[in-house]
Tab-separated table of C-alpha atoms in Angstrom:
chain	number	residue	atom	x	y	z
A	1	MET	CA	22.428	129.119	-9.678
A	2	ASN	CA	24.690	131.006	-7.656
A	3	SER	CA	28.450	130.174	-6.703
A	4	ALA	CA	30.999	131.447	-4.475
A	5	ASP	CA	34.396	131.273	-4.511
A	6	ILE	CA	36.295	129.287	-1.260
A	7	THR	CA	39.666	129.216	0.125
A	8	THR	CA	41.252	126.085	0.620
A	9	SER	CA	45.145	125.679	1.037
A	10	SER	CA	45.389	124.088	-2.912
A	11	GLY	CA	44.608	126.682	-4.277
A	12	SER	CA	41.025	129.015	-5.025
A	13	HIS	CA	38.835	126.243	-6.223
A	14	ASP	CA	34.439	127.986	-7.371
A	15	ILE	CA	31.384	125.448	-5.857
A	16	ASP	CA	31.109	124.980	-9.576
A	17	ASN	CA	33.822	123.334	-9.930
A	18	ARG	CA	33.269	120.535	-7.169
A	19	LEU	CA	29.368	120.143	-7.930
A	20	GLU	CA	31.295	118.947	-11.330
A	21	LEU	CA	33.954	116.545	-9.372
A	22	LEU	CA	31.337	114.923	-6.989
A	23	GLY	CA	28.160	114.477	-10.286
A	24	LEU	CA	25.012	116.915	-8.288
A	25	ASP	CA	24.216	117.586	-11.830
A	26	HIS	CA	21.007	119.248	-11.822
A	27	ALA	CA	19.573	115.688	-12.361
A	28	ALA	CA	21.363	114.022	-8.456
A	29	ARG	CA	20.336	117.083	-7.051
A	30	GLN	CA	16.655	116.899	-8.141
A	31	VAL	CA	16.708	113.462	-6.590
A	32	LEU	CA	18.285	115.032	-3.491
A	33	LYS	CA	15.252	117.180	-2.885
A	34	GLU	CA	12.962	114.555	-3.394
A	35	GLN	CA	14.972	112.786	-0.647
A	36	ALA	CA	14.541	115.532	1.721
A	37	ASP	CA	11.592	114.506	3.894
A	38	THR	CA	12.484	111.004	4.332
A	39	VAL	CA	15.265	111.898	5.342
A	40	LEU	CA	15.291	114.728	7.798
A	41	ALA	CA	12.236	112.344	8.978
A	42	GLY	CA	15.354	109.900	9.820
A	43	LEU	CA	17.229	113.121	10.896
A	44	PRO	CA	16.295	113.419	14.544
A	45	GLY	CA	16.596	109.898	14.986
A	46	ALA	CA	20.009	109.536	13.752
A	47	LEU	CA	21.016	112.916	15.488
A	48	ASP	CA	20.080	111.451	18.941
A	49	ARG	CA	22.450	108.600	17.940
A	50	LEU	CA	25.165	111.512	17.138
A	51	TYR	CA	25.089	112.687	20.702
A	52	GLU	CA	24.597	110.076	22.131
A	53	LEU	CA	28.488	108.957	20.711
A	54	ILE	CA	29.895	112.849	22.052
A	55	SER	CA	28.574	112.457	25.036
A	56	ALA	CA	30.291	108.564	25.900
A	57	THR	CA	33.486	110.077	23.917
A	58	PRO	CA	35.180	112.345	26.460
A	59	GLU	CA	37.488	114.418	23.909
A	60	MET	CA	34.267	115.650	21.985
A	61	ALA	CA	32.075	115.617	24.789
A	62	ARG	CA	34.270	118.458	26.156
A	63	HIS	CA	32.654	121.388	23.488
A	64	PHE	CA	30.280	121.501	24.442
A	65	ARG	CA	28.938	123.003	28.110
A	66	ASP	CA	25.457	120.955	29.372
A	67	ALA	CA	22.539	119.120	27.681
A	68	GLY	CA	21.452	122.726	26.162
A	69	HIS	CA	24.292	123.115	24.541
A	70	MET	CA	24.202	120.637	22.297
A	71	GLU	CA	20.564	120.531	22.372
A	72	GLN	CA	20.932	123.761	19.760
A	73	ALA	CA	23.506	122.782	18.090
A	74	LYS	CA	21.142	119.779	16.742
A	75	SER	CA	18.975	122.379	15.815
A	76	ALA	CA	21.808	124.392	14.177
A	77	GLN	CA	22.805	121.054	12.247
A	78	VAL	CA	19.163	120.281	11.460
A	79	ASN	CA	18.902	123.722	9.551
A	80	HIS	CA	21.910	123.042	8.167
A	81	TRP	CA	20.985	120.035	6.595
A	82	SER	CA	17.369	121.468	5.577
A	83	ALA	CA	19.331	123.459	3.296
A	84	ILE	CA	21.683	120.812	1.913
A	85	LEU	CA	18.173	118.964	1.150
A	86	GLU	CA	17.367	122.447	-0.612
A	87	ALA	CA	20.640	121.592	-3.329
A	88	ASP	CA	20.661	126.090	-3.201
A	89	PHE	CA	24.704	125.346	-3.112
A	90	ASP	CA	24.828	129.348	-3.560
A	91	GLY	CA	26.832	131.568	-2.239
A	92	GLU	CA	24.787	132.251	1.297
A	93	TYR	CA	25.479	128.289	1.949
A	94	VAL	CA	29.012	128.325	1.130
A	95	GLN	CA	29.536	131.446	3.746
A	96	ARG	CA	27.020	128.908	6.343
A	97	VAL	CA	29.811	125.665	5.489
A	98	LYS	CA	32.739	128.408	6.259
A	99	ARG	CA	30.951	129.697	9.723
A	100	ILE	CA	30.746	126.047	10.414
A	101	GLY	CA	34.455	125.405	9.680
A	102	SER	CA	35.215	128.529	10.885
A	103	VAL	CA	34.639	127.270	14.389
A	104	HIS	CA	35.464	123.676	14.299
A	105	ALA	CA	38.575	125.129	14.559
A	106	ARG	CA	38.072	128.264	16.639
A	107	ILE	CA	37.607	125.210	19.142
A	108	GLY	CA	39.836	122.628	17.927
A	109	LEU	CA	37.785	120.383	16.966
A	110	GLU	CA	39.660	117.543	15.129
A	111	PRO	CA	39.323	116.022	11.897
A	112	ARG	CA	38.909	112.364	12.585
A	113	TRP	CA	35.377	113.963	15.917
A	114	TYR	CA	33.910	115.444	12.353
A	115	ILE	CA	34.955	112.916	9.697
A	116	ALA	CA	33.152	110.147	12.296
A	117	GLY	CA	30.107	112.550	13.027
A	118	TYR	CA	29.365	112.537	9.407
A	119	ALA	CA	29.817	108.420	9.596
A	120	CYS	CA	27.316	108.095	12.205
A	121	LEU	CA	25.335	110.100	10.265
A	122	THR	CA	25.294	108.468	6.686
A	123	GLU	CA	25.101	105.166	8.544
A	124	ARG	CA	21.813	106.550	10.110
A	125	ILE	CA	20.960	108.355	6.229
A	126	VAL	CA	21.006	105.713	4.563
A	127	GLU	CA	19.147	102.955	6.848
A	128	THR	CA	15.932	105.016	6.565
A	129	LEU	CA	16.428	105.805	2.709
A	130	LEU	CA	16.599	102.454	2.786
A	131	ASP	CA	13.829	101.542	4.857
A	132	VAL	CA	11.625	103.538	3.362
A	133	HIS	CA	11.781	102.699	-0.485
A	134	VAL	CA	12.131	99.003	0.811
A	135	ALA	CA	9.461	99.517	2.203
A	136	LYS	CA	7.143	101.220	-0.739
A	137	PRO	CA	4.144	99.277	-2.883
A	138	GLY	CA	5.269	97.110	-5.997
A	139	PHE	CA	8.994	97.846	-4.899
A	140	LEU	CA	9.799	93.892	-5.182
A	141	LYS	CA	6.923	93.709	-8.518
A	142	LYS	CA	9.653	92.377	-11.971
A	143	GLY	CA	10.375	95.327	-13.802
A	144	LYS	CA	10.845	97.375	-10.358
A	145	PRO	CA	14.211	99.318	-11.430
A	146	ALA	CA	17.559	98.802	-8.832
A	147	ALA	CA	18.120	102.728	-10.026
A	148	VAL	CA	15.864	103.669	-7.522
A	149	ILE	CA	16.934	103.579	-4.768
A	150	ALA	CA	20.748	104.080	-5.562
A	151	ASN	CA	20.084	107.435	-7.422
A	152	ALA	CA	18.607	108.223	-4.581
A	153	ILE	CA	21.319	106.693	-2.195
A	154	ASN	CA	24.330	108.226	-4.272
A	155	SER	CA	23.066	112.071	-4.697
A	156	THR	CA	22.317	111.848	-0.644
A	157	MET	CA	26.202	110.728	-0.268
A	158	LYS	CA	27.692	113.135	-2.969
A	159	ALA	CA	26.014	116.324	-1.010
A	160	ILE	CA	27.398	114.614	2.654
A	161	PHE	CA	30.663	114.353	1.110
A	162	LEU	CA	30.597	118.214	-0.487
A	163	ASP	CA	28.966	120.149	3.226
A	164	MET	CA	32.294	117.886	4.748
A	165	GLU	CA	34.636	118.447	1.937
A	166	LEU	CA	34.256	121.912	1.801
A	167	SER	CA	33.597	121.512	6.050
A	168	LEU	CA	37.633	120.696	6.167
A	169	SER	CA	39.023	122.613	3.148
A	170	VAL	CA	37.658	125.719	5.657
A	171	TYR	CA	39.485	123.733	8.603
A	172	PHE	CA	42.488	123.455	6.569
A	173	GLU	CA	41.620	126.680	5.779
A	174	GLU	CA	41.716	128.357	9.324
A	175	ALA	CA	44.332	125.565	10.034
A	176	GLU	CA	46.583	127.291	7.422
A	177	LYS	CA	45.825	130.667	8.952
A	178	ASN	CA	46.746	129.934	12.175
A	179	ARG	CA	50.005	128.664	11.305
A	180	VAL	CA	51.209	130.999	9.396
A	181	ALA	CA	49.972	133.412	11.852
A	182	MET	CA	51.871	131.650	14.472
A	183	GLU	CA	54.656	131.689	12.508
A	184	GLU	CA	54.426	135.160	12.053
A	185	ALA	CA	54.511	135.987	16.076
A	186	ALA	CA	56.969	133.728	16.918
A	187	ARG	CA	58.997	135.399	13.513
A	188	ARG	CA	58.859	138.900	15.457
A	189	GLU	CA	58.736	137.320	18.790
A	190	ARG	CA	62.161	135.262	18.306
A	191	GLU	CA	62.990	138.728	16.468
A	192	LEU	CA	62.259	140.520	19.887
A	193	VAL	CA	64.717	139.031	22.116
A	194	THR	CA	67.136	138.149	19.594
A	195	ASN	CA	67.265	141.924	19.213
A	196	ALA	CA	66.869	142.724	22.947
A	197	PHE	CA	69.787	139.505	23.915
A	198	ALA	CA	71.683	140.947	21.261
A	199	ASP	CA	72.102	144.451	22.871
A	200	VAL	CA	73.132	143.372	25.897
A	201	MET	CA	75.711	141.151	24.145
A	202	ASN	CA	77.320	143.934	22.447
A	203	ALA	CA	77.517	145.439	25.202
A	204	ILE	CA	78.962	142.717	27.909
A	205	ALA	CA	81.172	142.486	24.606
A	206	GLU	CA	81.916	146.527	25.138
A	207	LYS	CA	82.807	144.987	28.476
A	208	ASP	CA	79.649	146.982	29.862
A	209	LEU	CA	78.293	145.543	32.175
A	210	THR	CA	75.962	148.113	33.507
A	211	LYS	CA	73.277	147.716	30.113
A	212	ARG	CA	70.285	145.200	31.593
A	213	LEU	CA	67.155	143.425	29.689
A	214	GLY	CA	64.053	146.425	29.746
A	215	ASN	CA	60.297	144.664	29.979
A	216	GLU	CA	60.019	144.865	26.571
A	217	LEU	CA	60.066	141.162	26.114
A	218	PRO	CA	56.874	139.856	26.327
A	219	GLU	CA	55.377	138.008	29.523
A	220	ASP	CA	56.553	134.543	28.438
A	221	TYR	CA	59.583	135.608	28.579
A	222	ALA	CA	59.892	136.994	32.511
A	223	ASP	CA	61.349	135.000	34.234
A	224	LEU	CA	64.216	134.301	31.865
A	225	VAL	CA	64.902	138.487	31.917
A	226	VAL	CA	65.174	138.682	36.055
A	227	HIS	CA	66.989	136.110	36.003
A	228	PHE	CA	69.594	137.145	33.645
A	229	ASN	CA	69.893	140.789	34.599
A	230	ARG	CA	70.277	139.071	38.115
A	231	ALA	CA	72.907	136.586	36.642
A	232	LEU	CA	75.018	140.607	34.880
A	233	ASP	CA	74.540	141.733	38.834
A	234	GLU	CA	75.890	138.337	39.929
A	235	LEU	CA	78.675	138.572	37.626
A	236	ALA	CA	79.479	142.788	37.817
A	237	GLY	CA	80.338	141.765	41.080
A	238	THR	CA	81.842	138.282	40.816
A	239	ILE	CA	83.935	140.531	38.620
A	240	ARG	CA	83.946	143.303	41.033
A	241	ASN	CA	85.186	140.859	43.537
A	242	VAL	CA	87.650	139.376	41.301
A	243	GLU	CA	89.024	142.501	40.331
A	244	VAL	CA	89.436	143.126	44.577
A	245	ALA	CA	91.263	139.406	44.926
A	246	ALA	CA	94.749	140.071	41.989
A	247	GLU	CA	94.913	142.266	43.858
A	248	SER	CA	95.727	140.371	46.705
A	249	ILE	CA	97.108	137.990	44.641
A	250	LYS	CA	99.307	140.564	43.558
A	251	SER	CA	100.372	141.346	46.907
A	252	GLY	CA	100.737	137.681	47.650
A	253	SER	CA	102.564	137.114	45.003
A	254	ILE	CA	105.081	140.028	45.441
A	255	GLU	CA	105.816	138.413	48.527
A	256	ILE	CA	105.593	134.971	46.591
A	257	ARG	CA	108.317	136.284	44.636
A	258	THR	CA	110.395	138.032	47.763
A	259	ALA	CA	111.140	134.045	49.350
A	260	ALA	CA	110.699	132.200	45.742
A	261	ASP	CA	114.314	134.787	45.154
A	262	ASP	CA	115.744	134.105	48.642
A	263	LEU	CA	114.532	129.527	47.999
A	264	SER	CA	116.552	130.087	44.767
A	265	SER	CA	119.192	131.710	46.789
A	266	ARG	CA	119.271	129.810	49.641
A	267	ALA	CA	118.513	126.215	47.158
A	268	GLU	CA	122.343	127.439	45.877
A	269	GLN	CA	123.959	127.321	48.797
A	270	GLN	CA	122.930	124.493	50.220
A	271	ALA	CA	123.946	123.119	47.212
A	272	ALA	CA	127.075	123.944	47.331
A	273	ALA	CA	127.872	122.927	51.066
A	274	VAL	CA	125.808	119.295	50.340
A	275	GLU	CA	128.558	118.664	47.058
A	276	GLN	CA	131.833	119.820	49.334
A	277	THR	CA	130.406	117.830	52.373
A	278	ALA	CA	130.006	114.406	49.312
A	279	ALA	CA	133.176	115.552	48.731
A	280	ALA	CA	134.075	114.983	52.108
A	281	PHE	CA	133.259	112.446	52.945
A	282	GLU	CA	133.624	110.531	50.100
A	283	GLN	CA	137.725	110.851	51.680
A	284	VAL	CA	136.353	109.460	54.608
A	285	THR	CA	135.236	106.316	53.183
A	286	ASN	CA	138.289	105.727	50.964
A	287	ALA	CA	140.093	106.627	54.039
A	288	VAL	CA	137.664	103.778	55.886
A	289	GLU	CA	137.808	102.262	53.111
A	290	SER	CA	141.716	101.777	53.452
A	291	SER	CA	141.749	100.727	56.848
A	292	ARG	CA	139.364	97.971	55.489
A	293	ILE	CA	142.120	96.549	54.004
A	294	ASN	CA	145.348	97.278	56.121
A	295	ALA	CA	142.917	95.307	58.591
A	296	VAL	CA	142.171	92.505	56.773
A	297	GLU	CA	146.271	92.058	56.019
A	298	ILE	CA	146.646	93.059	59.707
A	299	GLY	CA	144.286	90.441	60.298
A	300	GLY	CA	146.273	87.455	57.974
A	301	VAL	CA	149.376	88.390	59.570
A	302	VAL	CA	147.928	88.269	63.256
A	303	ASN	CA	146.543	84.426	61.636
A	304	LYS	CA	149.941	83.546	60.805
A	305	ALA	CA	151.286	84.868	63.635
A	306	HIS	CA	148.297	82.609	65.011
A	307	ASP	CA	149.543	79.444	63.523
A	308	SER	CA	152.868	79.437	64.440
A	309	ALA	CA	151.698	80.078	68.140
A	310	GLU	CA	149.512	76.322	67.867
A	311	ARG	CA	152.640	74.667	66.345
A	312	SER	CA	155.043	76.271	68.804
A	313	ALA	CA	152.515	74.961	71.714
A	314	THR	CA	152.433	71.922	70.073
A	315	MET	CA	156.286	71.099	69.520
A	316	VAL	CA	156.570	72.128	73.130
A	317	ALA	CA	153.849	69.996	74.512
A	318	THR	CA	155.954	67.473	72.160
A	319	THR	CA	159.639	68.269	74.103
A	320	ILE	CA	158.539	68.075	76.702
A	321	ALA	CA	156.563	64.753	76.852
A	322	ALA	CA	160.109	63.642	75.551
A	323	MET	CA	161.895	65.678	78.910
A	324	GLU	CA	159.057	63.732	81.067
A	325	ARG	CA	160.406	60.409	79.448
A	326	ILE	CA	164.137	61.178	79.742
A	327	ALA	CA	163.576	62.359	83.090
A	328	ARG	CA	161.623	59.139	83.639
A	329	SER	CA	164.301	56.379	82.241
A	330	SER	CA	167.161	58.542	84.680
A	331	GLU	CA	164.928	57.693	87.306
A	332	ASP	CA	165.117	54.154	86.105
A	333	VAL	CA	168.791	53.999	85.381
A	334	ALA	CA	169.516	55.833	88.914
A	335	ARG	CA	167.611	52.622	90.272
A	336	ILE	CA	169.853	49.706	87.615
A	337	ILE	CA	173.057	52.147	89.236
A	338	SER	CA	171.583	51.759	92.667
A	339	VAL	CA	171.686	47.601	92.727
A	340	ILE	CA	174.984	47.724	90.789
A	341	ASP	CA	176.720	49.438	93.160
A	342	GLU	CA	173.823	47.123	96.011
A	343	ILE	CA	176.373	44.271	93.944
A	344	ALA	CA	179.853	45.538	94.440
A	345	PHE	CA	178.282	46.868	97.695
A	346	GLN	CA	178.382	43.130	98.813
A	347	THR	CA	180.693	41.368	96.016
A	348	ASN	CA	183.233	43.657	98.170
A	349	LEU	CA	181.507	42.171	101.742
A	350	LEU	CA	181.907	39.175	99.775
A	351	ALA	CA	185.613	39.623	98.173
A	352	LEU	CA	186.527	40.923	102.229
A	353	ASN	CA	184.666	38.005	103.459
A	354	ALA	CA	187.405	35.114	100.950
A	355	GLY	CA	190.499	37.294	101.933
A	356	VAL	CA	189.605	37.100	105.820
A	357	GLU	CA	188.956	32.815	104.945
A	358	ALA	CA	191.960	33.020	102.679
A	359	ALA	CA	194.332	34.544	105.641
A	360	ARG	CA	193.539	31.535	107.457
A	361	ALA	CA	193.990	28.977	105.306
A	362	GLY	CA	197.139	30.328	104.920
A	363	ASP	CA	199.278	28.952	101.764
A	364	ALA	CA	196.496	27.246	100.616
A	365	GLY	CA	193.744	29.955	100.687
A	366	ARG	CA	196.859	32.245	99.128
A	367	GLY	CA	195.514	32.285	95.021
A	368	PHE	CA	191.872	32.341	96.499
A	369	ALA	CA	193.304	35.585	98.950
A	370	VAL	CA	194.835	36.607	95.036
A	371	VAL	CA	191.700	36.152	93.261
A	372	ALA	CA	189.256	38.299	96.099
A	373	GLN	CA	191.500	40.571	95.721
A	374	GLU	CA	191.216	41.773	92.586
A	375	VAL	CA	187.203	41.049	92.770
A	376	ARG	CA	187.375	43.513	95.870
A	377	GLU	CA	189.369	45.415	93.272
A	378	LEU	CA	186.907	45.189	90.649
A	379	ALA	CA	183.703	45.731	93.490
A	380	GLN	CA	185.045	49.194	94.335
A	381	ARG	CA	186.196	50.424	91.704
A	382	SER	CA	182.851	49.540	90.107
A	383	ALA	CA	181.261	51.243	93.356
A	384	THR	CA	183.574	54.339	92.379
A	385	ALA	CA	182.031	53.831	88.174
A	386	ALA	CA	178.629	53.340	90.181
A	387	ASN	CA	179.095	55.911	92.632
A	388	GLU	CA	179.954	58.711	90.198
A	389	ILE	CA	178.008	57.430	87.962
A	390	LYS	CA	174.744	58.284	89.627
A	391	GLU	CA	176.416	61.070	90.600
A	392	LEU	CA	175.935	62.124	87.415
A	393	ILE	CA	172.510	60.912	86.640
A	394	SER	CA	171.522	62.599	89.749
A	395	VAL	CA	173.360	65.903	88.200
A	396	SER	CA	171.379	64.706	84.814
A	397	ARG	CA	168.659	64.105	87.038
A	398	GLY	CA	168.980	68.208	88.223
A	399	GLU	CA	169.698	69.266	84.981
A	400	VAL	CA	166.465	67.633	82.875
A	401	ARG	CA	164.515	69.038	85.427
A	402	ASN	CA	165.328	72.740	84.818
A	403	GLY	CA	164.826	71.692	81.593
A	404	VAL	CA	161.618	70.163	81.632
A	405	GLU	CA	160.498	73.313	84.733
A	406	LYS	CA	162.007	75.437	81.916
A	407	VAL	CA	160.229	73.928	78.463
A	408	ASN	CA	157.209	73.541	81.073
A	409	SER	CA	157.233	77.270	81.961
A	410	ASN	CA	157.947	78.062	77.667
A	411	GLY	CA	154.921	75.793	77.145
A	412	GLU	CA	153.147	78.188	79.781
A	413	ALA	CA	154.424	81.351	77.827
A	414	LEU	CA	153.602	79.769	74.047
A	415	GLN	CA	150.506	79.121	75.362
A	416	GLU	CA	150.227	82.335	76.603
A	417	ILE	CA	151.241	83.991	73.834
A	418	LYS	CA	148.458	81.815	71.989
A	419	LEU	CA	146.135	82.501	73.817
A	420	LEU	CA	147.306	86.208	73.148
A	421	VAL	CA	147.532	85.672	69.778
A	422	GLU	CA	144.184	84.328	70.088
A	423	ASP	CA	142.712	87.177	71.104
A	424	VAL	CA	144.500	89.231	69.302
A	425	SER	CA	142.774	87.482	66.375
A	426	ALA	CA	139.689	87.475	67.839
A	427	ARG	CA	139.328	90.815	67.803
A	428	MET	CA	141.299	91.652	64.146
A	429	LYS	CA	137.628	89.357	63.316
A	430	THR	CA	135.979	91.571	65.000
A	431	MET	CA	138.212	94.940	63.439
A	432	VAL	CA	137.878	94.136	60.370
A	433	SER	CA	134.621	92.844	60.405
A	434	SER	CA	133.384	95.917	62.265
A	435	SER	CA	135.495	97.776	59.867
A	436	GLU	CA	133.204	96.467	56.605
A	437	GLU	CA	130.313	96.982	58.102
A	438	GLN	CA	131.304	100.937	58.416
A	439	ALA	CA	132.905	99.669	55.417
A	440	THR	CA	129.699	99.318	53.826
A	441	THR	CA	127.346	102.016	56.156
A	442	LEU	CA	129.801	104.637	55.009
A	443	ARG	CA	129.255	103.400	51.693
A	444	GLU	CA	125.254	103.424	52.212
A	445	ILE	CA	126.281	106.727	53.052
A	446	GLY	CA	127.719	107.880	50.802
A	447	THR	CA	125.873	107.216	48.660
A	448	ALA	CA	122.605	108.365	49.859
A	449	ILE	CA	124.356	111.722	50.063
A	450	GLY	CA	125.548	111.696	46.032
A	451	SER	CA	121.094	110.996	46.624
A	452	ILE	CA	120.572	114.042	48.491
A	453	ASP	CA	123.127	116.049	46.327
A	454	ARG	CA	121.653	114.457	43.306
A	455	THR	CA	118.116	116.135	45.224
A	456	THR	CA	119.623	119.394	46.196
A	457	GLN	CA	120.699	120.386	42.606
A	458	ARG	CA	117.238	119.226	41.713
A	459	ASN	CA	115.508	121.169	44.663
A	460	ALA	CA	118.083	123.917	43.260
A	461	ALA	CA	116.709	123.486	39.742
A	462	LEU	CA	112.699	122.883	40.685
A	463	ALA	CA	113.860	126.935	43.040
A	464	GLU	CA	114.870	128.530	39.829
A	465	GLU	CA	111.906	127.248	38.078
A	466	PHE	CA	109.783	128.612	40.838
A	467	THR	CA	111.066	132.162	40.699
A	468	ALA	CA	111.100	132.171	37.346
A	469	GLY	CA	106.779	131.072	37.441
A	470	THR	CA	106.438	133.382	40.261
A	471	HIS	CA	107.979	136.463	38.148
A	472	ALA	CA	106.285	135.118	35.847
A	473	LEU	CA	102.809	134.830	38.073
A	474	ASP	CA	102.952	138.320	38.970
A	475	ARG	CA	102.491	139.610	35.520
A	476	GLU	CA	99.945	137.636	34.748
A	477	VAL	CA	97.933	138.459	37.929
A	478	VAL	CA	98.738	142.498	36.101
A	479	SER	CA	97.600	141.471	32.999
A	480	ILE	CA	94.727	140.018	35.056
A	481	GLY	CA	94.162	143.576	36.638
A	482	GLU	CA	94.679	145.478	33.645
A	483	ALA	CA	92.245	142.945	31.764
A	484	LEU	CA	89.391	143.520	34.542
A	485	ALA	CA	90.332	147.385	34.666
A	486	GLN	CA	88.615	147.592	30.861
A	487	PHE	CA	85.018	146.591	32.699
A	488	ASN	CA	82.413	148.967	33.452
A	489	CYS	CA	80.907	147.502	36.040
A	490	ASP	CA	80.049	150.980	38.438
A	491	THR	CA	75.792	150.441	38.486
A	492	ALA	CA	75.810	147.215	39.058
A	493	GLN	CA	75.403	145.086	42.344
A	494	ALA	CA	77.416	143.327	43.921
A	495	SER	CA	75.200	141.071	45.567
A	496	HIS	CA	73.003	138.541	44.767
A	497	GLY	CA	70.317	140.072	46.997
A	498	ASP	CA	70.270	143.416	45.768
A	499	ALA	CA	70.586	141.806	42.729
A	500	GLY	CA	67.865	143.837	40.015
A	501	MET	CA	65.971	145.685	43.099
A	502	SER	CA	67.161	148.888	41.787
A	503	ASP	CA	65.393	147.845	38.309
A	504	PRO	CA	61.984	149.169	37.118
A	505	HIS	CA	62.537	146.827	34.618
A	506	HIS	CA	62.804	144.211	36.914
A	507	GLU	CA	60.304	145.017	39.417
A	508	THR	CA	57.467	144.815	36.554
A	509	TYR	CA	58.494	141.440	35.733
A	510	LEU	CA	58.264	140.401	38.745
A	511	LYS	CA	54.898	141.717	39.561
A	512	LYS	CA	53.949	140.308	36.234
A	513	SER	CA	55.604	137.031	37.514
A	514	ALA	CA	53.739	136.956	40.188
């Protein structure tokens, strides 16, 4: 028996090794040949069942164009099984199996479907063998060895497993070859893409933005090439725009620097002016505070004068009341004196009448006449004294009235003084309150001016920092301009709409991608 080598992922094994491992020795192959007619007789039914399963399974049915294609496959399988049942596992058989496995690998028939097909056929073949052997005459007779049917089934199963193992080995071998080939293709493609991008990226690193990707890359990269080249065009255009903007910024930074210098100078002048204003305002605040203190002291003096005026008014009122009482007492004394004068007048008349009567009486009334004369003299002296007292009282009443008038006048004057003192006191209170409010307001203004002074000082410092920043900005803009000038963008398109239009590689990829 000839043998042929078949290579798998695990190494190189010949057919004899496989036959030995499966136990398909000469005796087993002989049993297999003896079952050929039986198996071939049941094979059509088994294939019908298999292709019914295939037709009902979309994943398997997609490998066949139509029913005619399935019939061709059935015929090929009948021929293949005829070769298996001949039990000549030679080089021709191995090549046939290899072709079958290669086809399965090429069309992508997964091992699970292949094994499922073998399971379906095996099931029917075993049923056929059992039907045939069990139906033979004498099968159930005493002494009939059960090993006969076992050998038949075992030999058939070993042949099936051999065929399946060889097909799967080829499938895996082809799959491994495809994997290696795909990895190699991917490596070459990766190397090609890497080198192409490396060339462009190196040019970019050298600040050369004129280099572009060509059409040496696979078609799968067409969109990437177009987009990458367009991005470079955009980058070059952006850099050129940035160069223009940098020049504009440079001009603007010079103006800003000049304005910042002027701002710094003005801020220093303003800070000095605010500082002087703060000092002057502090003097004004101190003066107002001193005025407030003086106003408070004057207010105290006025309050004392007001209190004195109050006391004086009270004393004058008391004096007026006393003078009025004196006047009333004088009036009472005058009335009493009038009564005394009237009594003296009556007494004088009585004494005169008594003297007349005594004269009429003669010597008998001489003593009475003396008494009457004495009484008359007393009445005259009483009248004289009463008149003198009356005159004195009249003078006293006049003096009292004059005193009362003067006291009243003094009272009115004191009342006016009191009112004036009260008005002055109220005005002084208002002045003191206003002075305090002014002092408070001036203190607040002084605090605000102090805050303005500090803010102005900070603004002056910030203006100096801003000036320093503008000078630094000017230097940075110059540095940016020098850095941008190192880029080579002469042949790059600045606008996105024209990006890549002049490059034949772009046109080629655009046509391919279309």
